[in-house]
CSV table of C-alpha atoms and ligand atoms in Angstrom, one decimal:
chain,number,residue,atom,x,y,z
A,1,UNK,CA,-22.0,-22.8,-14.0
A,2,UNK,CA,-22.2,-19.1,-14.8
A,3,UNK,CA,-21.6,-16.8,-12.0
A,4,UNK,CA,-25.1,-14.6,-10.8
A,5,UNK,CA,-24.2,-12.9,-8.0
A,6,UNK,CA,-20.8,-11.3,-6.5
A,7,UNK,CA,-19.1,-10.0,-3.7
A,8,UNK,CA,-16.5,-7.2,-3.1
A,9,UNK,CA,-14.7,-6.5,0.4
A,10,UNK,CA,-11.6,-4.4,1.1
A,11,UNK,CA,-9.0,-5.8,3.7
A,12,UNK,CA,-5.8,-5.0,5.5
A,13,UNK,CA,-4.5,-1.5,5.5
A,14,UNK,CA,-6.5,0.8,3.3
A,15,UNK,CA,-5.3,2.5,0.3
A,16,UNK,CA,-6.6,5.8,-1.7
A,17,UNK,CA,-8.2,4.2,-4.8
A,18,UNK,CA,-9.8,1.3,-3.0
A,19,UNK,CA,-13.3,3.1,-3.6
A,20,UNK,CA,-12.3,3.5,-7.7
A,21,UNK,CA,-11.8,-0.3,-7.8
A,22,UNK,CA,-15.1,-0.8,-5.3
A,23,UNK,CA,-17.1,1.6,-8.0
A,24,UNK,CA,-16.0,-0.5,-11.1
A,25,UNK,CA,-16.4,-3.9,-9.8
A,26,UNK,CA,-19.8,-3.3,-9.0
A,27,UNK,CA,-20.3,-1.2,-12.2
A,28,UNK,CA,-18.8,-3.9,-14.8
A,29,UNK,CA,-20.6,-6.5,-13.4
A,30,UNK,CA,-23.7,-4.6,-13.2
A,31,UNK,CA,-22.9,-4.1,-17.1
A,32,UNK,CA,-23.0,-8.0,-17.5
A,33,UNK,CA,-26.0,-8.5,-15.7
A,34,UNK,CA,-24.6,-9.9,-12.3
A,35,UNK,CA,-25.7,-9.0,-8.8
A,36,UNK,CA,-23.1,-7.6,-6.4
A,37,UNK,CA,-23.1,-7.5,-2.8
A,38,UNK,CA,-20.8,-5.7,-0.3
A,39,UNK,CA,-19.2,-7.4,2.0
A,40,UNK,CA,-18.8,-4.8,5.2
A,41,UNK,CA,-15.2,-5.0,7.0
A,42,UNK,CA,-13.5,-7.6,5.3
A,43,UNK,CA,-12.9,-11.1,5.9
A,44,UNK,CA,-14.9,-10.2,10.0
A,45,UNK,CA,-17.6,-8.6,8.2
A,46,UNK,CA,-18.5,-11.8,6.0
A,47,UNK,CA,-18.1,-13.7,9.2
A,48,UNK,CA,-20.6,-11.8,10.6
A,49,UNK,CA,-22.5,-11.5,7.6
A,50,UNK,CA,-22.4,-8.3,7.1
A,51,UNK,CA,-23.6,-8.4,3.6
A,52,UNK,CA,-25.5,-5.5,1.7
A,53,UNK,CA,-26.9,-5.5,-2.4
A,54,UNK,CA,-25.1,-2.7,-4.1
A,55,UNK,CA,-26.9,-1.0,-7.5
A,56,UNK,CA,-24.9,1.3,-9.6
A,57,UNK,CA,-25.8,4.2,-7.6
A,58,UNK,CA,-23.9,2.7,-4.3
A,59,UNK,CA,-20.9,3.7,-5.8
A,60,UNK,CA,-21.7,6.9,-6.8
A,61,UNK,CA,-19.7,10.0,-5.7
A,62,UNK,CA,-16.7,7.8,-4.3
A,63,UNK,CA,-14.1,8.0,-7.2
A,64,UNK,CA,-12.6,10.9,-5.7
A,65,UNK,CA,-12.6,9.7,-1.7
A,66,UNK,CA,-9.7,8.1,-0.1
A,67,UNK,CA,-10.3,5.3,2.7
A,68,UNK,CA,-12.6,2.2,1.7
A,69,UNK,CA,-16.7,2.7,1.7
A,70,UNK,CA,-16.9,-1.1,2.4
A,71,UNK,CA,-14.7,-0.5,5.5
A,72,UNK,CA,-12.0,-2.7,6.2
A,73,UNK,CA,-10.3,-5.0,9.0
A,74,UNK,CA,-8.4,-7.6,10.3
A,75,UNK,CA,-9.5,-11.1,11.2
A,76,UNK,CA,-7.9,-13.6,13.8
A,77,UNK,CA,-11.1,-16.1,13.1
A,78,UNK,CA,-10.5,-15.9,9.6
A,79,UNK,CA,-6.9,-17.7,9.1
A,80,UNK,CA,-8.2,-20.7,10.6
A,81,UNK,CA,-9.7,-23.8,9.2
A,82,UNK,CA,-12.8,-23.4,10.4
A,83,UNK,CA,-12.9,-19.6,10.3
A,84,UNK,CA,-12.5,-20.1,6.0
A,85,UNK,CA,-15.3,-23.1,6.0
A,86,UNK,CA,-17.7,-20.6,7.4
A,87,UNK,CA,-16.7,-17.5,5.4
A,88,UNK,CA,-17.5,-19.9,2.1
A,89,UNK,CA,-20.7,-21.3,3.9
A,90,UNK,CA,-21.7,-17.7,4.5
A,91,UNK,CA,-21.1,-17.0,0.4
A,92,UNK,CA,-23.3,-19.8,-0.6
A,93,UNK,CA,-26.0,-19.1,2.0
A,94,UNK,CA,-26.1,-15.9,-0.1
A,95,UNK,CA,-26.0,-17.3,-3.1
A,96,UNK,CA,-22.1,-15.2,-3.9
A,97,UNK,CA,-20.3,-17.3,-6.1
A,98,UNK,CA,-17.5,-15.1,-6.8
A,99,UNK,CA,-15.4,-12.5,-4.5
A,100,UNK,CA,-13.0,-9.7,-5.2
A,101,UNK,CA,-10.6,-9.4,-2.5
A,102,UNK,CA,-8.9,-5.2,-2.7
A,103,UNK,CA,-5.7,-6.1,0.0
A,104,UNK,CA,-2.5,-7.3,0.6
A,105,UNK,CA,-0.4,-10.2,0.7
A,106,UNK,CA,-2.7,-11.2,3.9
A,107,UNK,CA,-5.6,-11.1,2.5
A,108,UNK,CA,-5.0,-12.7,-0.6
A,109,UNK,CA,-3.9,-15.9,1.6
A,110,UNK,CA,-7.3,-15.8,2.9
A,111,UNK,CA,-8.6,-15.3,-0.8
A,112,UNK,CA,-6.5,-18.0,-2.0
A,113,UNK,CA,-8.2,-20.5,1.2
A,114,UNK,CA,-11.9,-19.3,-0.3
A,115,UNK,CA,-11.0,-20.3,-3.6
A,116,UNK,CA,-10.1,-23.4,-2.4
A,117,UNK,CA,-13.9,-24.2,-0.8
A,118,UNK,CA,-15.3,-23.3,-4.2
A,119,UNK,CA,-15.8,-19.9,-3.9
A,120,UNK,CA,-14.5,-18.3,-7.2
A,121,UNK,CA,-12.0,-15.5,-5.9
A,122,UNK,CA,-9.9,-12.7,-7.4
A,123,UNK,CA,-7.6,-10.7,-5.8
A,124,UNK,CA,-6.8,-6.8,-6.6
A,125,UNK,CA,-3.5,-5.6,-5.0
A,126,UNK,CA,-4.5,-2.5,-2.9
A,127,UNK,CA,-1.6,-1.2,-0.4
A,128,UNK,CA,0.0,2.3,-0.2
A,129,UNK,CA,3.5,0.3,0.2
A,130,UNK,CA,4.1,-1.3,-3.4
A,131,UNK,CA,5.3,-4.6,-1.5
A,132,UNK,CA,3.1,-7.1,-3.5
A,133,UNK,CA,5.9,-9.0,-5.7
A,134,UNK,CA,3.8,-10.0,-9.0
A,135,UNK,CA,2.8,-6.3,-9.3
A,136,UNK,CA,4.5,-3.1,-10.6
A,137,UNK,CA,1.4,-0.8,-9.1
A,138,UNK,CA,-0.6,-1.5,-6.2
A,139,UNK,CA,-3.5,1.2,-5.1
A,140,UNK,CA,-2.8,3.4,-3.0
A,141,UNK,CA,1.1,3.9,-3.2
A,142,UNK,CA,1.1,6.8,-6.0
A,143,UNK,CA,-1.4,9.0,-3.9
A,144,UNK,CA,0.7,8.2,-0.1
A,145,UNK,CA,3.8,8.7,-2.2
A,146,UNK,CA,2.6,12.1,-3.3
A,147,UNK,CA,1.3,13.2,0.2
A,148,UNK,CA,4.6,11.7,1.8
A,149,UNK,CA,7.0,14.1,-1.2
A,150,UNK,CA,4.3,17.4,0.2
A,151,UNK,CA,4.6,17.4,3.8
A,152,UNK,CA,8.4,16.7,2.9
A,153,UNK,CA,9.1,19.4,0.9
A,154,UNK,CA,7.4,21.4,4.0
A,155,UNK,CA,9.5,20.5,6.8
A,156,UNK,CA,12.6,20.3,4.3
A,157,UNK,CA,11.6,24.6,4.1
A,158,UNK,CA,11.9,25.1,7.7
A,159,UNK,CA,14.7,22.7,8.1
A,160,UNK,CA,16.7,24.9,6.2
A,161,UNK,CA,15.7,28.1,7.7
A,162,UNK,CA,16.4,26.9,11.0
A,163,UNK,CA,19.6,25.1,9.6
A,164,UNK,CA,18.8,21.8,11.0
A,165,UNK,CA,18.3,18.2,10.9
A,166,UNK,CA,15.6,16.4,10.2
A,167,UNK,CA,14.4,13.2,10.1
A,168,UNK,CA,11.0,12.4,8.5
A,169,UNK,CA,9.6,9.0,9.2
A,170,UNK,CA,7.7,7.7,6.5
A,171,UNK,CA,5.2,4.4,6.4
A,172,UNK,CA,6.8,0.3,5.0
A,173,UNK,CA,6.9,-1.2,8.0
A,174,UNK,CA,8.7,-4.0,5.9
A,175,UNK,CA,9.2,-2.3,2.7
A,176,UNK,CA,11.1,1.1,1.7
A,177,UNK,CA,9.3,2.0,-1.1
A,178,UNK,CA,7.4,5.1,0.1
A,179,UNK,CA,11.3,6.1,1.5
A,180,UNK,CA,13.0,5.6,-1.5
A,181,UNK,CA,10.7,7.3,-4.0
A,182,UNK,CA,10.6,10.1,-1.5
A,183,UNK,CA,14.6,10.0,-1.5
A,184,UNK,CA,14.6,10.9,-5.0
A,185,UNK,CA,11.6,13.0,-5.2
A,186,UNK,CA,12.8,15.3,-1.9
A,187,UNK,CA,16.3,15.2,-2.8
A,188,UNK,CA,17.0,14.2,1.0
A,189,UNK,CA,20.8,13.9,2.2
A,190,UNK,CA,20.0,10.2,3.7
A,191,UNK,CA,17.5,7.5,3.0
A,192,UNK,CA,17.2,4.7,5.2
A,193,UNK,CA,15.2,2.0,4.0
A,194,UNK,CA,14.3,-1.3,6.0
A,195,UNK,CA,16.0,-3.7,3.3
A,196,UNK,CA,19.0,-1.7,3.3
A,197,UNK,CA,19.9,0.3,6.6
A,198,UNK,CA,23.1,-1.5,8.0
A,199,UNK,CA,22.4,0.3,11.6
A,200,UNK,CA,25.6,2.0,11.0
A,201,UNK,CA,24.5,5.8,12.7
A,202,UNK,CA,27.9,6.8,12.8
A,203,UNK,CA,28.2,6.9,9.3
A,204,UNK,CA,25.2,8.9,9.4
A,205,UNK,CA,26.7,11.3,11.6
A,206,UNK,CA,30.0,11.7,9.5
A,207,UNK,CA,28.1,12.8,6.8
A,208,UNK,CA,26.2,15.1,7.7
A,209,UNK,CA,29.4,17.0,9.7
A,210,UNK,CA,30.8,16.5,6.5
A,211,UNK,CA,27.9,18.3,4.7
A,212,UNK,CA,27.6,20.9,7.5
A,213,UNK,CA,31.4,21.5,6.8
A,214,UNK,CA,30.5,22.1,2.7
A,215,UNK,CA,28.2,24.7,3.6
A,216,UNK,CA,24.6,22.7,3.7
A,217,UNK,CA,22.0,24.5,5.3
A,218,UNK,CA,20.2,21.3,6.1
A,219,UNK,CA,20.4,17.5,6.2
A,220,UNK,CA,17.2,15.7,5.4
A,221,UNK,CA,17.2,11.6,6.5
A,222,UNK,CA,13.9,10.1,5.4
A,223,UNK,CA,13.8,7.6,7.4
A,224,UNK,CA,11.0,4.2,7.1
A,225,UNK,CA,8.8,2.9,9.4
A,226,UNK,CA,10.0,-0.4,9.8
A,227,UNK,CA,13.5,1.2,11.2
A,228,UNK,CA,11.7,3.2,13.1
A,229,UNK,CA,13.1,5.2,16.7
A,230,UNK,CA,13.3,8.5,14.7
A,231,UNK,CA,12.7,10.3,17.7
A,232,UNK,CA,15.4,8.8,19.6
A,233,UNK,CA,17.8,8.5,16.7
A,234,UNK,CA,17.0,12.8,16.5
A,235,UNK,CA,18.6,13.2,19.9
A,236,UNK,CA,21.5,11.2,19.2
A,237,UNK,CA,22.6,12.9,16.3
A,238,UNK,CA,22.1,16.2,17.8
A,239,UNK,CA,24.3,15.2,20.9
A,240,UNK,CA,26.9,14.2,18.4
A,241,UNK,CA,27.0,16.6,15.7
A,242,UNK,CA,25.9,19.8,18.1
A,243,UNK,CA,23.6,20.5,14.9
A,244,UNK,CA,19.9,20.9,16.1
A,245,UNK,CA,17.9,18.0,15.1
A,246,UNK,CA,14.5,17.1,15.2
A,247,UNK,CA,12.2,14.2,14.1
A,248,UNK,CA,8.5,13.7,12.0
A,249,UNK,CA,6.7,11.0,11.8
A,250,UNK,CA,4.2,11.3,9.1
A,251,UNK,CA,2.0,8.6,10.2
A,252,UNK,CA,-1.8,7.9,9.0
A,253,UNK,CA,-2.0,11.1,7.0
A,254,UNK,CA,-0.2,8.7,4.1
A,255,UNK,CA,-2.9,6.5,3.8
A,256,UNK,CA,-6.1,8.9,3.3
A,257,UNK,CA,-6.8,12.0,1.0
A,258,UNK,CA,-7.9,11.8,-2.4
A,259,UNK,CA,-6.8,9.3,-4.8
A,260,UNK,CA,-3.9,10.5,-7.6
A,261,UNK,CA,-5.2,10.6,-11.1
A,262,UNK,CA,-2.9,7.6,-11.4
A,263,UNK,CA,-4.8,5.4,-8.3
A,264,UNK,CA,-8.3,6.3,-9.7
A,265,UNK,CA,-7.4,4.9,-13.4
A,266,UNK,CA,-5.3,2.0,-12.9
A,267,UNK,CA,-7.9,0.9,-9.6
A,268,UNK,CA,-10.5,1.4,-12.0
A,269,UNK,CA,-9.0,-0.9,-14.9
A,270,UNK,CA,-8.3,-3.6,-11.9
A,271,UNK,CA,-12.0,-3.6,-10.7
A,272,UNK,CA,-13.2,-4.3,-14.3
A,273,UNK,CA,-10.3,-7.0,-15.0
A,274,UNK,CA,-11.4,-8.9,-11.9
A,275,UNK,CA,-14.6,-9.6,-13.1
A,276,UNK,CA,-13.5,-9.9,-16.2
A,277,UNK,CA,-11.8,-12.8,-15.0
A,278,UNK,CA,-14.7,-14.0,-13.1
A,279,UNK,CA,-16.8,-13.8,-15.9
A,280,UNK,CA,-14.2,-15.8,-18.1
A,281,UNK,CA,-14.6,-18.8,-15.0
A,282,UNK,CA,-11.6,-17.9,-13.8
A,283,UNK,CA,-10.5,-18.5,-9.7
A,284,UNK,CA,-7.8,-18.1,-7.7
A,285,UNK,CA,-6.1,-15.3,-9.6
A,286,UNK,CA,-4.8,-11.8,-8.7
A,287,UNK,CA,-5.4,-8.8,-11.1
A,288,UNK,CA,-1.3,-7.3,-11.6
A,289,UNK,CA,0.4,-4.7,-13.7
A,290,UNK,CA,3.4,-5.9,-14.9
A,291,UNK,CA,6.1,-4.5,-17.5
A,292,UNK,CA,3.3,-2.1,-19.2
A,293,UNK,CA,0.3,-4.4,-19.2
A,294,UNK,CA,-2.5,-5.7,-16.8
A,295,UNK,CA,-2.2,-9.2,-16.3
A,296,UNK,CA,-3.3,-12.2,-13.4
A,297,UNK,CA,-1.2,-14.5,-11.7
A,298,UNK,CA,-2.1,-17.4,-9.6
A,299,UNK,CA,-2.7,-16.5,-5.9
A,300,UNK,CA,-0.1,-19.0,-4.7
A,301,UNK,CA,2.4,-18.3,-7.5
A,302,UNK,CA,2.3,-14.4,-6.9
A,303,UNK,CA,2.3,-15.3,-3.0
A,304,UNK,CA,5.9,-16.9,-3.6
A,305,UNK,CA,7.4,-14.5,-5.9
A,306,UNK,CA,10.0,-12.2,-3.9
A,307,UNK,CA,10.3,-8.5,-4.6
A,308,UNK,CA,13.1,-6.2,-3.4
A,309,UNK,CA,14.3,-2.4,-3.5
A,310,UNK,CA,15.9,-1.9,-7.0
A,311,UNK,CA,19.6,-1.6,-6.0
A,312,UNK,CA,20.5,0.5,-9.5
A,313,UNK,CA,17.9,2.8,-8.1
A,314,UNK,CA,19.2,2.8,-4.8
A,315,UNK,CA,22.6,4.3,-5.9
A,316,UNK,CA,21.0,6.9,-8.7
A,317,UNK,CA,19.1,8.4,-5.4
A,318,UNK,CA,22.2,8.6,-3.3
A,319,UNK,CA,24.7,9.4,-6.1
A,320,UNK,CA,21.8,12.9,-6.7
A,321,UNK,CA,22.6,14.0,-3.6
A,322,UNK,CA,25.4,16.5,-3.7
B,1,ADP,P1,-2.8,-7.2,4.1
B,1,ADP,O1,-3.9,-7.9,3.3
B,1,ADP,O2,-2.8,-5.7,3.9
B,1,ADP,O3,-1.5,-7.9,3.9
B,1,ADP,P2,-3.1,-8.5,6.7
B,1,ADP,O4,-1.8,-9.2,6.6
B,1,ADP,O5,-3.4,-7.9,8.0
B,1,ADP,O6,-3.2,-7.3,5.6
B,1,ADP,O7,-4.3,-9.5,6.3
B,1,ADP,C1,-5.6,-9.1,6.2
B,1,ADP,C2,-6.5,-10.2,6.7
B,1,ADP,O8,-6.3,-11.3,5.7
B,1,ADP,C3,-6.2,-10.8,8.0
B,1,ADP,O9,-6.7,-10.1,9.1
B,1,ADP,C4,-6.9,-12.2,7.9
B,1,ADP,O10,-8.3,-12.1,8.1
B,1,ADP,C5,-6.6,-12.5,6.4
B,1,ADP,N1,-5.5,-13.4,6.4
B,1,ADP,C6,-4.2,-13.1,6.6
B,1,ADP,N2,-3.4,-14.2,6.5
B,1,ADP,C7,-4.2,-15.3,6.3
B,1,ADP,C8,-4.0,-16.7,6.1
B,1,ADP,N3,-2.8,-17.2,6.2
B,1,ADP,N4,-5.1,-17.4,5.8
B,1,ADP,C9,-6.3,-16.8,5.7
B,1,ADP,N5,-6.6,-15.5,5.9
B,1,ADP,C10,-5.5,-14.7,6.2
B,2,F6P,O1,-0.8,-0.9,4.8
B,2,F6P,C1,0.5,-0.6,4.9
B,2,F6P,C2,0.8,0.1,6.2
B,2,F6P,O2,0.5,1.4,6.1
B,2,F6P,C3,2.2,-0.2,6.7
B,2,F6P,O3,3.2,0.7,6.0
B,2,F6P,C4,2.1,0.0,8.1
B,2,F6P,O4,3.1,-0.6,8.8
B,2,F6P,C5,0.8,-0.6,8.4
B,2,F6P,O5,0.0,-0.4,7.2
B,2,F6P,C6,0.1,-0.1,9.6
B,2,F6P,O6,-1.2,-0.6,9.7
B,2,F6P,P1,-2.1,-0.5,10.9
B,2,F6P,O7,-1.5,0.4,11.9
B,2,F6P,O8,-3.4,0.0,10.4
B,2,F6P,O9,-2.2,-1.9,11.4
């Protein structure tokens, strides 16, 4: 049966580019003649049926706004049973016969469960921490990456004026991706990153003595959210190296602003692929870019695919630090 009418919702953690992909679902599938719905907060906005028709012009002027005009949230109800059977009761009271899920991991589980009740479902990875395994690019990361390397290169200026320490706690709460690119792109002394850090802090100390003794003006330890304690790790190293130290946690500012060239294109080219793959019949796939190309997996396939730090790139960021 060819699909008529879709849905789009954002979920999870918001991204910068989430409104790029919203904008191009509703505008491809507008282009092929299909209806499009919003679907307001995610999996506990379809609960609630929070469901409003989109034109063309509901997506205008968004391309270059960060955050998600469909809102977004996180839904207890929704990862059980009979949370799912509703959600895909709600869909066919509406007459939606196919959804694109912008998320994470999460919320492509609870994509993967809709699929399941007949609800044709596409996933588009949208998270500012690049921790979705089948995936080389996930929205959101390029533009928080960017914003992370500014307000880096800011405190790394009156770190070294002030000759101090500085540790700069940067969003993964599982995942050190945002830490590591910053590593290379801020040139910082130390790097901690959650798939790494031994919890050895007084090898930490050691080197930056060490790097005081050379003549460094600074030492700059980007530190990621799932280590965490920045502020407490500050005072430590202070009471042990007698070099002032003090802490930053960057926080939410990583996850708004206005997309990167890079989120706006490749969010784009994800919205139209998803329903290009919903036009094609297709269910239970997520959109991907992989090795150069855009491509779909299976949701449960790309849900047991593991993903880790690149360990070569790990020791070209440390071994730049001089
Ligand atoms: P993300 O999608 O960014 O990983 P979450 O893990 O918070 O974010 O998941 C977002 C939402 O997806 C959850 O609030 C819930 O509604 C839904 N979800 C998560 N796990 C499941 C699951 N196992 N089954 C069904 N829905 C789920
Ligand atoms: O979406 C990714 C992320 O930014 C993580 O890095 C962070 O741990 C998490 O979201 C925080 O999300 P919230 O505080 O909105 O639950």
């Amino acid at each position: 049966m060819a699909i008529k009418t879709i849905g789009v919702l954002t979920s999870g953690g918001d991204a910068p580019g989430m409104n790029a992909a919203i904008r191009a679902v509703v505008r491809t599938a507008i282009h092929n003649g299909i209806n499009v719905k919003g679907i307001m907060r995610g999996y506990a906005g379809l609960l609630q049926e929070e469901i409003v028709d989109m034109e063309s012009t509901s997506v205008s002027e968004i391309i270059h706004r960060g955050g998600t005009i469909l809102y977004t949230a996180r839904c207890q109800e929704f990862t059980t049973a009979e949370g799912q059977k509703k959600g895909a009761e709600i869909c066919k009271k509406h007459g939606i016969d196919g959804v694109v899920v912008i998320g994470g991991d999460g919320s492509f589980k609870g994509a993967g469960k809709l699929s399941a009740l007949g609800i044709n479902t596409i996933g588009i990875p949208g998270t500012i921490d690049l921790d979705i395994a089948c995936t080389d690019y996930t929205i959101g990361f390029d533009t928080a990456v960017n914003t992370a390397m500014d307000a880096i290169d800011k405190v790394r200026d009156t770190s070294t004026s002030h000759e101090r320490c500085s540790i700069i706690e940067v969003m993964g709460r599982n995942a050190g991706y945002i830490a590591l690119w910053c590593g290379f792109a801020n040139g910082a002394e130390d790097v901690l990153l959650p798939e790494r850090y031994d919890g050895n802090e007084q090898a930490l100390i050691d080197r930056i003595i060490e790097n005081r003794k050379r003549g460094k003006k600074h030492h700059i330890i980007i530190n990621a959210e799932g280590i965490g304690h920045s502020v407490s790790m500050a005072k430590r190293i202070e009471a042990a190296t007698g070099i002032e130290t003090r802490a930053t946690i960057l926080g939410y500012m990583q996850r708004g602003g206005a997309p990167t060239c890079m989120d706006r294109v490749y969010a784009s080219i994800m919205g139209d692929k998803a329903v290009e793959l919903l036009l094609a019949g297709k269910s239970n796939r997520l959109v991907a870019y992989k090795n150069g190309d855009f491509v779909d997996f299976d949701i449960q396939e790309a849900l047991a695919m593991k993903k880790d730090i690149s360990e070569d790139q790990f020791r070209i960021c440390k071994l730049l630090v001089r």
